[in-house]
mmCIF file with all atom_site columns, C-alpha atoms in Angstrom:
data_model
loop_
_atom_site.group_PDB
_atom_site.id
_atom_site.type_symbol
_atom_site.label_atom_id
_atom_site.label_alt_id
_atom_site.label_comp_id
_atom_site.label_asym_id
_atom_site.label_entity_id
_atom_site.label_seq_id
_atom_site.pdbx_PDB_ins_code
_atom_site.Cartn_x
_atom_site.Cartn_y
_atom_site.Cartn_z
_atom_site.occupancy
_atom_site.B_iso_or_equiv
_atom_site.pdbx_formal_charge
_atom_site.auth_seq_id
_atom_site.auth_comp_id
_atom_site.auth_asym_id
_atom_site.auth_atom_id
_atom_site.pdbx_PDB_model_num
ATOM 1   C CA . UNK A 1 1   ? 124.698 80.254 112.657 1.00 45.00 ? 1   UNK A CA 1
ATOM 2   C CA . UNK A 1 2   ? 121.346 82.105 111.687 1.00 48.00 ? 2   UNK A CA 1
ATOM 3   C CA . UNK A 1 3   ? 122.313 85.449 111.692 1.00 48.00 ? 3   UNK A CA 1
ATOM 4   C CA . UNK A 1 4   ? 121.233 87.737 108.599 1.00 44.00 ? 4   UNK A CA 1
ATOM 5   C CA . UNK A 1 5   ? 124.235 87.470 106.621 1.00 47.00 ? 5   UNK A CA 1
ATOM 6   C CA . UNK A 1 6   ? 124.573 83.642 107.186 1.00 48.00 ? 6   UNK A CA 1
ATOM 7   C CA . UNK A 1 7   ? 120.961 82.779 106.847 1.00 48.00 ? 7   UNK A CA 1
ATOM 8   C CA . UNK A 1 8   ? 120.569 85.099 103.395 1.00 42.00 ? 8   UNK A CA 1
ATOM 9   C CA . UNK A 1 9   ? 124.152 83.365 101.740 1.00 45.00 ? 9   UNK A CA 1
ATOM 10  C CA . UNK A 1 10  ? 123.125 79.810 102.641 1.00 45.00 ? 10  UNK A CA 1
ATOM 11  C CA . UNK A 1 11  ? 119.488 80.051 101.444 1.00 45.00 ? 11  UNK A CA 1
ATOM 12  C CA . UNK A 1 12  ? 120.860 81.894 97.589  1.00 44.00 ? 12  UNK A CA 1
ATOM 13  C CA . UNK A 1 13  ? 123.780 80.860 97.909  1.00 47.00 ? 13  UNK A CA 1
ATOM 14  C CA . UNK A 1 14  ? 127.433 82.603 96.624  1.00 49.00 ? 14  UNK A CA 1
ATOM 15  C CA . UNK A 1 15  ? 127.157 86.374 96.047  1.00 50.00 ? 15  UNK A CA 1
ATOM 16  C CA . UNK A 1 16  ? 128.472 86.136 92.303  1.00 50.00 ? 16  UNK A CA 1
ATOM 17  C CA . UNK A 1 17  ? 129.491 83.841 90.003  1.00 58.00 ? 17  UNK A CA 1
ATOM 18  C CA . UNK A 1 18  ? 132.143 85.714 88.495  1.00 63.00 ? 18  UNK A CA 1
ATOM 19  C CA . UNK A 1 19  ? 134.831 88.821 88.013  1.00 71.00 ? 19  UNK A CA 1
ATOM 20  C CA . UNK A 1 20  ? 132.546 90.704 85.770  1.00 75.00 ? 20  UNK A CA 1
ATOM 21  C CA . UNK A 1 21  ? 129.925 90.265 88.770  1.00 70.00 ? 21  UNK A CA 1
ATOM 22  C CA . UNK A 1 22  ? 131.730 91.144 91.412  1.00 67.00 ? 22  UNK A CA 1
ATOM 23  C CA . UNK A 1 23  ? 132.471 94.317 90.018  1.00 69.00 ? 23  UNK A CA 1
ATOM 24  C CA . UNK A 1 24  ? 128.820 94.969 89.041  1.00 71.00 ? 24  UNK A CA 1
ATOM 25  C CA . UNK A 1 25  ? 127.948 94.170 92.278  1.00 65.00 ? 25  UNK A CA 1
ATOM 26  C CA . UNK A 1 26  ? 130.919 96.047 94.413  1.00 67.00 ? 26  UNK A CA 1
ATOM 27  C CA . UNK A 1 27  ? 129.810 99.059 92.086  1.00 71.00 ? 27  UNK A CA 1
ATOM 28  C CA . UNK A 1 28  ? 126.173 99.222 92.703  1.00 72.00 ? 28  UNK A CA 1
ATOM 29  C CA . UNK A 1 29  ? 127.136 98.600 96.287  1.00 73.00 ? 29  UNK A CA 1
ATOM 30  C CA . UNK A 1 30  ? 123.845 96.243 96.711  1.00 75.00 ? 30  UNK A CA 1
ATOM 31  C CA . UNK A 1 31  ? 125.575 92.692 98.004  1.00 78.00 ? 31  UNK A CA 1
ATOM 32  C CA . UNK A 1 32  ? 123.854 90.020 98.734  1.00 78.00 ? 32  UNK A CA 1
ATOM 33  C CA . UNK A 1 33  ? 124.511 90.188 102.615 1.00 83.00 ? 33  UNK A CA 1
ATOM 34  C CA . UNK A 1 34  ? 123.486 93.900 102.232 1.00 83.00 ? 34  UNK A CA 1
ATOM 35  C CA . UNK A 1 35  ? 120.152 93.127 100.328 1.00 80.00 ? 35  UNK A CA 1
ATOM 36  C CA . UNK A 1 36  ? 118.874 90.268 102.706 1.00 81.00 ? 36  UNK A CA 1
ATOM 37  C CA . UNK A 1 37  ? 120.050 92.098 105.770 1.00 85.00 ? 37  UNK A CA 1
ATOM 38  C CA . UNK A 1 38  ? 117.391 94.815 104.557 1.00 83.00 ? 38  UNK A CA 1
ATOM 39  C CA . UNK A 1 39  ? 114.430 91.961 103.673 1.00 84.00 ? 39  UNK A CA 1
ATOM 40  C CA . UNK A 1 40  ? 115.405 90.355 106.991 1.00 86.00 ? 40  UNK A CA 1
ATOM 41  C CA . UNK A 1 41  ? 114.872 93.894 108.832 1.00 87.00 ? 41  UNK A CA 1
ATOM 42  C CA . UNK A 1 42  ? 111.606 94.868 106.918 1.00 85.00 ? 42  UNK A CA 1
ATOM 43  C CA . UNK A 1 43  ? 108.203 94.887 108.749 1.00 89.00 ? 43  UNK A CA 1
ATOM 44  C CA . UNK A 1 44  ? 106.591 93.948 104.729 1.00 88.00 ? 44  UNK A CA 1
ATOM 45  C CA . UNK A 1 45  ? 106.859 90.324 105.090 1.00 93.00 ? 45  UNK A CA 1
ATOM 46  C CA . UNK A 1 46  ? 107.349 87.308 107.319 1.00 97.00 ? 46  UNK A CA 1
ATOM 47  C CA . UNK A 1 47  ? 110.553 85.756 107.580 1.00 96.00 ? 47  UNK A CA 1
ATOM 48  C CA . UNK A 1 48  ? 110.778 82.718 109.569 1.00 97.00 ? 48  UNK A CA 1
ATOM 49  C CA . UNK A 1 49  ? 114.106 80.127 110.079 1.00 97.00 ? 49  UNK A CA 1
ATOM 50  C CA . UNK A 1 50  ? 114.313 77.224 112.184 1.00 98.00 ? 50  UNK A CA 1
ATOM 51  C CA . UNK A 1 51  ? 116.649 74.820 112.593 1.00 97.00 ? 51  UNK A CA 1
ATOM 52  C CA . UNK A 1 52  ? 116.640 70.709 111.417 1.00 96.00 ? 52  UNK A CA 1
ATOM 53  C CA . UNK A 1 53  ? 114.432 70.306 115.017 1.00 97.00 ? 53  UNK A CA 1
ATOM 54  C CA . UNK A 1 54  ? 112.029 72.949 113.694 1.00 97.00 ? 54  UNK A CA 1
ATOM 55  C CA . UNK A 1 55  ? 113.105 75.404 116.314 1.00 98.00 ? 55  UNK A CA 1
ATOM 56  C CA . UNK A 1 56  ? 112.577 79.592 115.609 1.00 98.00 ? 56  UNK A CA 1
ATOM 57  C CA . UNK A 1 57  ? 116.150 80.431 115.022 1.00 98.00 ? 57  UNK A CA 1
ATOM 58  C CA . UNK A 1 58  ? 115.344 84.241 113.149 1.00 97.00 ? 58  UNK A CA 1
ATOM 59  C CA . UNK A 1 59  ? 112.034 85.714 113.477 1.00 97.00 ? 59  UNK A CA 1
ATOM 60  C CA . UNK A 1 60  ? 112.075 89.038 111.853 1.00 97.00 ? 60  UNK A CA 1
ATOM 61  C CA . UNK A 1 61  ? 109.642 92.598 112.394 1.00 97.00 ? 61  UNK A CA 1
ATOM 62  C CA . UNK A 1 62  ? 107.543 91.079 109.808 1.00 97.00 ? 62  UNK A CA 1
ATOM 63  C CA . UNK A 1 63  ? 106.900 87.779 111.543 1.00 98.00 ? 63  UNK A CA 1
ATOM 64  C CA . UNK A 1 64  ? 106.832 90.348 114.819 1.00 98.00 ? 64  UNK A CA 1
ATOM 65  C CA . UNK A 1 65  ? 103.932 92.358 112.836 1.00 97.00 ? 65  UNK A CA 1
ATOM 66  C CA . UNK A 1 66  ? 102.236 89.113 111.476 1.00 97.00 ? 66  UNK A CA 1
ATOM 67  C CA . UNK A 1 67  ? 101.506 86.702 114.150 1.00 98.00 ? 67  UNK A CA 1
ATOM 68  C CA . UNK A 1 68  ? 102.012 88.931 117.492 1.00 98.00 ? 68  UNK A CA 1
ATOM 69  C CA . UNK A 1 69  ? 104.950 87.234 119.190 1.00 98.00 ? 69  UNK A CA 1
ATOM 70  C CA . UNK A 1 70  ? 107.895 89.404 119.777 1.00 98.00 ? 70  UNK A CA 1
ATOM 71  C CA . UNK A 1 71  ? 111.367 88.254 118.579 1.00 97.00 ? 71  UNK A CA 1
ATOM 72  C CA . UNK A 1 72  ? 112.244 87.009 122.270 1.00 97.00 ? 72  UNK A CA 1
ATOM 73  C CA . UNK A 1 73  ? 109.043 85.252 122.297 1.00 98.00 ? 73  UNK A CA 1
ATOM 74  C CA . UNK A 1 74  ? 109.169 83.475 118.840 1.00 98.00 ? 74  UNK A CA 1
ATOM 75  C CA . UNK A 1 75  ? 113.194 82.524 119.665 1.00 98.00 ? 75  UNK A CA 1
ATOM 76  C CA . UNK A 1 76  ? 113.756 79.049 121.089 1.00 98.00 ? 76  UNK A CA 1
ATOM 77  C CA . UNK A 1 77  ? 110.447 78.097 120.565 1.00 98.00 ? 77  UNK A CA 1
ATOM 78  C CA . UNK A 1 78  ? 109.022 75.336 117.638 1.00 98.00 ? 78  UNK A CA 1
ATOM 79  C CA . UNK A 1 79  ? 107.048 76.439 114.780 1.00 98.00 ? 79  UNK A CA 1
ATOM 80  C CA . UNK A 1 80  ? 103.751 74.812 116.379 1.00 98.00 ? 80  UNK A CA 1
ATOM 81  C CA . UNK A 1 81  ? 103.281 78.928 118.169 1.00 98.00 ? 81  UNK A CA 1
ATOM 82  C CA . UNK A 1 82  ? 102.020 79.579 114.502 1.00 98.00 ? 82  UNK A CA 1
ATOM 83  C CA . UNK A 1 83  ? 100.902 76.551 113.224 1.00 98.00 ? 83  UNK A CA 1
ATOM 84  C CA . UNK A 1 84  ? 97.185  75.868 113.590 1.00 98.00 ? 84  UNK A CA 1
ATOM 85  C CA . UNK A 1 85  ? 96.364  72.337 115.988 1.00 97.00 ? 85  UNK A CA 1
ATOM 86  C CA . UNK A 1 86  ? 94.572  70.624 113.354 1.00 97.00 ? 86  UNK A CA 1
ATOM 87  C CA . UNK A 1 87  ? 97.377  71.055 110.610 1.00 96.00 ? 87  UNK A CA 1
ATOM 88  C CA . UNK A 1 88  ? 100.875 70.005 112.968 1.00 97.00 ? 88  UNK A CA 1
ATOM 89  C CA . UNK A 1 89  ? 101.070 66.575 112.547 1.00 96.00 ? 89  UNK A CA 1
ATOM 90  C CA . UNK A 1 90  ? 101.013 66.789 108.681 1.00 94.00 ? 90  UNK A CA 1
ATOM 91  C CA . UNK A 1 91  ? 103.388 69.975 108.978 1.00 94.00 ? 91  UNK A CA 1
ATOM 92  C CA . UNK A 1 92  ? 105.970 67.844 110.832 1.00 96.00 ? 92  UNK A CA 1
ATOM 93  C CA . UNK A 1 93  ? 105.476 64.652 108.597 1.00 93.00 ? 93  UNK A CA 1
ATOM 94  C CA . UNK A 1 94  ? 106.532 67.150 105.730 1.00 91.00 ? 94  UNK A CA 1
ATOM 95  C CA . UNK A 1 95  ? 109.018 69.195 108.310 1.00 94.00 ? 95  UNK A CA 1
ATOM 96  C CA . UNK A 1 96  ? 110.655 65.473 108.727 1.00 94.00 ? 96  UNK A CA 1
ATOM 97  C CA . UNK A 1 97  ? 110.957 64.429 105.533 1.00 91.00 ? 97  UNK A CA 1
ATOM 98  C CA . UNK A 1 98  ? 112.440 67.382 103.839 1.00 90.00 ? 98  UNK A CA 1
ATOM 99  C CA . UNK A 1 99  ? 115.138 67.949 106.713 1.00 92.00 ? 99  UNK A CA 1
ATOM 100 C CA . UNK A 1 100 ? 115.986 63.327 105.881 1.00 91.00 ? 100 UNK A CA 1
ATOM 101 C CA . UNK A 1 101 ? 115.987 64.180 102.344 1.00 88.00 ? 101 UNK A CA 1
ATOM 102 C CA . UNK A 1 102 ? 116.621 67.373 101.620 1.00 84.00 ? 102 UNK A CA 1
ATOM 103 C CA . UNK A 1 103 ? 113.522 67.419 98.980  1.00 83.00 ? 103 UNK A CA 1
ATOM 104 C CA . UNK A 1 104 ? 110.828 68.959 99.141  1.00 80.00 ? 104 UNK A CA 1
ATOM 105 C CA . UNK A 1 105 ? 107.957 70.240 96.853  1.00 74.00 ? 105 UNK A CA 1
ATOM 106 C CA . UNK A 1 106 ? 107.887 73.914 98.176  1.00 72.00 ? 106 UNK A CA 1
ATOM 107 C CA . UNK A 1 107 ? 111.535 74.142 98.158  1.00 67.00 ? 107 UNK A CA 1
ATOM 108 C CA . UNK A 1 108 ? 111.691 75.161 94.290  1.00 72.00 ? 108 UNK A CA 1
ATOM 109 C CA . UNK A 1 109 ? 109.706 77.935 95.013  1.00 72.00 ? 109 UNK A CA 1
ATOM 110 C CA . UNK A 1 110 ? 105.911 76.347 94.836  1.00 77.00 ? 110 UNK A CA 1
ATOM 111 C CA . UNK A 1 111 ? 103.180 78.569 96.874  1.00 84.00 ? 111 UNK A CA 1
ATOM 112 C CA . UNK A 1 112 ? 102.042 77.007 99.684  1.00 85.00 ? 112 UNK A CA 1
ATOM 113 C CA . UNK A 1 113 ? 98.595  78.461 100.976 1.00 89.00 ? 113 UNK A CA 1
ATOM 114 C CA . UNK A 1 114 ? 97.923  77.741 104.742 1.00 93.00 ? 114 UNK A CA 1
ATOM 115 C CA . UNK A 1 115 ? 95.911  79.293 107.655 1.00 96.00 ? 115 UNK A CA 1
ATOM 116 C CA . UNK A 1 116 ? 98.338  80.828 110.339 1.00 97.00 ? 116 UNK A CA 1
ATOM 117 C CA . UNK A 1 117 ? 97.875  81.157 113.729 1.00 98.00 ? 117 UNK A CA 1
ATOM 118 C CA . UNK A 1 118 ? 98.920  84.195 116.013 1.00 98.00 ? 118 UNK A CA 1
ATOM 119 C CA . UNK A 1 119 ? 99.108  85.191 119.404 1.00 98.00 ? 119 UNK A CA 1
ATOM 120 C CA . UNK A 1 120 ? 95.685  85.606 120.233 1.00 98.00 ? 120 UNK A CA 1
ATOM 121 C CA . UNK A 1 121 ? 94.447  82.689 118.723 1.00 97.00 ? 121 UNK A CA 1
ATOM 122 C CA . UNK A 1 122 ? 92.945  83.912 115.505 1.00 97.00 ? 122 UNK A CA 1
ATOM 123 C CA . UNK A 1 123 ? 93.733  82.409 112.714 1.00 97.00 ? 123 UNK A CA 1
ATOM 124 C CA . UNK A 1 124 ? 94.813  84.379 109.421 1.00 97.00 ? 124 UNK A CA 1
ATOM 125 C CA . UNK A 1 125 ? 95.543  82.616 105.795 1.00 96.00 ? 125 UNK A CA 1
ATOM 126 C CA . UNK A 1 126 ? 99.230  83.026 104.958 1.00 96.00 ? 126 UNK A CA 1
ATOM 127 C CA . UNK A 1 127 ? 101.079 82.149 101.539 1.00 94.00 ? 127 UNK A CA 1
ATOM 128 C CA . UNK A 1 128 ? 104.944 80.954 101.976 1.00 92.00 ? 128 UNK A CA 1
ATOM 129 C CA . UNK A 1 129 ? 107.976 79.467 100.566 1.00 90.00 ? 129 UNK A CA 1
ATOM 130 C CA . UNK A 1 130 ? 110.395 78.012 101.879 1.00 90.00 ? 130 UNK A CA 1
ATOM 131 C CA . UNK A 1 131 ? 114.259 77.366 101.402 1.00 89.00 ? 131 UNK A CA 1
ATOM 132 C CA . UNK A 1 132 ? 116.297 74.518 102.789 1.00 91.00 ? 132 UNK A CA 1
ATOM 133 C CA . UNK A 1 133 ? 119.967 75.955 104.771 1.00 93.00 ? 133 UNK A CA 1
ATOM 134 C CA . UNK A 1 134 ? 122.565 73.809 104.458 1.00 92.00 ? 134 UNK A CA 1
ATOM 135 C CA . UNK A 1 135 ? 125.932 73.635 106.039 1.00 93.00 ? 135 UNK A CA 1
ATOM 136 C CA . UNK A 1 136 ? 129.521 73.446 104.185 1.00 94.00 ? 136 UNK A CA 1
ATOM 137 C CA . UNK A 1 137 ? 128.602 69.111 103.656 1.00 94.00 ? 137 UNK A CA 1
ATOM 138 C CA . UNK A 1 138 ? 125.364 70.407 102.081 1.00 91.00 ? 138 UNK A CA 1
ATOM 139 C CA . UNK A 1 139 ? 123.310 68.871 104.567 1.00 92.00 ? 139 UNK A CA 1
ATOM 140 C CA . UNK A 1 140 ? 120.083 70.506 105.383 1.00 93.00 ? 140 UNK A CA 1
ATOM 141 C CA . UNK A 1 141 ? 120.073 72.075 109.048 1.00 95.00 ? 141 UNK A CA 1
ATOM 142 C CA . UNK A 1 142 ? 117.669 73.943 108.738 1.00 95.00 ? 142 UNK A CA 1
ATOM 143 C CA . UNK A 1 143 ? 114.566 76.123 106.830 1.00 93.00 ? 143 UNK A CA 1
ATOM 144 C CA . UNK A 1 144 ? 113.971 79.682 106.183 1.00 94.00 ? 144 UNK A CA 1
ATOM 145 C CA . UNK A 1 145 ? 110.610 80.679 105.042 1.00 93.00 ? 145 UNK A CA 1
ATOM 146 C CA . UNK A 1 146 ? 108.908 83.779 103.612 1.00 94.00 ? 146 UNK A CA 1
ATOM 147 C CA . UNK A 1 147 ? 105.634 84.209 104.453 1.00 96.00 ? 147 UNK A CA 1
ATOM 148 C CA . UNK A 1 148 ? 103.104 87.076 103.204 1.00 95.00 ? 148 UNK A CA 1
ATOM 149 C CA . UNK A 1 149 ? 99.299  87.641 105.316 1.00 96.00 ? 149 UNK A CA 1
ATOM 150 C CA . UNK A 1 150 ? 96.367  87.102 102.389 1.00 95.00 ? 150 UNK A CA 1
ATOM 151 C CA . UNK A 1 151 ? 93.508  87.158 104.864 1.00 93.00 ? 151 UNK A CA 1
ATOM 152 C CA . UNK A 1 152 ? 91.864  90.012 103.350 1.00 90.00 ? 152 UNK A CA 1
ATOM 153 C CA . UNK A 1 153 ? 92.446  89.162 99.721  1.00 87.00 ? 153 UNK A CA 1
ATOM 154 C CA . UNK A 1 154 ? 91.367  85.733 100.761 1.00 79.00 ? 154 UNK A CA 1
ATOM 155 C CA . UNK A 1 155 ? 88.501  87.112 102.151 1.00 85.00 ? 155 UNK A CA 1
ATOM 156 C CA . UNK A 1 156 ? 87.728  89.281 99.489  1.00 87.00 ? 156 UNK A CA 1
ATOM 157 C CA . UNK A 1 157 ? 87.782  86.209 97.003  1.00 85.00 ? 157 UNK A CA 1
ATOM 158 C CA . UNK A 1 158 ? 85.290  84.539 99.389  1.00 83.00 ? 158 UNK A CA 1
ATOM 159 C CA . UNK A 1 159 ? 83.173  86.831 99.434  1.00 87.00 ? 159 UNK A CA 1
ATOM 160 C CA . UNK A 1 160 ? 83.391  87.436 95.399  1.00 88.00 ? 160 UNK A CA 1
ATOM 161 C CA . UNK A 1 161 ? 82.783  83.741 95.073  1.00 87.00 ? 161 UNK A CA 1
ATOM 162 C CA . UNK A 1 162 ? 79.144  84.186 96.695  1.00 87.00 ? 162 UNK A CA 1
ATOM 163 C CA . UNK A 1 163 ? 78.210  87.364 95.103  1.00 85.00 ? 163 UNK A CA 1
ATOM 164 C CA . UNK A 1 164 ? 78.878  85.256 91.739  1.00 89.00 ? 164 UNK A CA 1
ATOM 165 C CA . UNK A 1 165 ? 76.524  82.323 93.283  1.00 85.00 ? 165 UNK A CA 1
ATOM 166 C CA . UNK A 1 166 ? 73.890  84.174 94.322  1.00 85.00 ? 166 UNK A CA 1
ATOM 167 C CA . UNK A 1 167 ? 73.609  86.137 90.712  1.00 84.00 ? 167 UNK A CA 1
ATOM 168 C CA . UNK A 1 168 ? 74.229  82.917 89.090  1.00 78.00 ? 168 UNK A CA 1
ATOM 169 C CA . UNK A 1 169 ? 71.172  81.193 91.553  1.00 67.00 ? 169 UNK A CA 1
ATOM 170 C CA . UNK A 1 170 ? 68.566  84.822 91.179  1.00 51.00 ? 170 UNK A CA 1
ATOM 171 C CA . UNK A 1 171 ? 68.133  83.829 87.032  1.00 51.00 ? 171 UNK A CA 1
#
């Protein structure tokens, strides 16, 4: 059900809208299925689904790279392994609603700014958006997310912010 192909075409949706597409499309050889296969695959960014119980269905190299739990160790498992303690129970009050009514704010492509946790325990700030998967009835089963690391230019805006305070408080 979550497999690269599946998971790309039910987050965009059809490949083409028409004949004049399709042959753009079959000419430049770059589907599509082909096209998320490759994101799916890449190390660049995080790419999270989970099914309507909020269950890691795909966990890609990037999410690999980004929190520190290997695909077999991500799979099966809820979305809490990267989700800070203090954080979950509004996560799932959103995860909830959204998977009832298929809404959400995020879903039309709104940043959302959050700290992530990895492996170890150390938390990193990630940016993500998410997309609801939905089956042939177009009910929502499920969520695929893509999620970038902006610790450092997080940090670097931190520590921006104070060098402005200080030179604003030495006058």
């Amino acid at each position: 059900m979550f497999g690269y192909g599946s998971m790309w075409n039910a987050a965009i949706g059809p490949e083409v809208e028409n004949d004049e597409e399709a042959d753009i499309v079959r000419a430049s050889g770059f589907s599509d299925e082909l096209v998320g296969q490759r994101l799916v695959q890449a190390k660049s960014e995080a790419i999270v689904a989970c099914d309507r119980d909020g269950v890691i269905r795909l966990w890609n190299p990037g999410a690999e790279r980004m929190f520190g739990f290997s695909r077999n160790e991500a799979l099966g498992q809820t979305l809490d392994i990267i989700i800070p303690e203090r954080f979950r129970s509004r996560h799932w009050d959103g995860f909830h609603t959204m998977m009832r009514t298929g809404q959400s704010r995020y879903a039309d492509g709104a940043l959302l700014a959050v700290p992530g946790l990895r492996r170890d325990g150390s938390l990193i700030s990630i940016e993500f958006t998410i997309a609801p998967i939905r089956d042939e009835s177009d009910e929502v089963v499920g969520l695929v997310s893509v999620i970038r690391d902006v610790t450092k230019t997080f940090e670097q805006l931190r520590a921006l912010r104070k060098e402005v305070e200080r030179s604003g408080n030495g006058r």
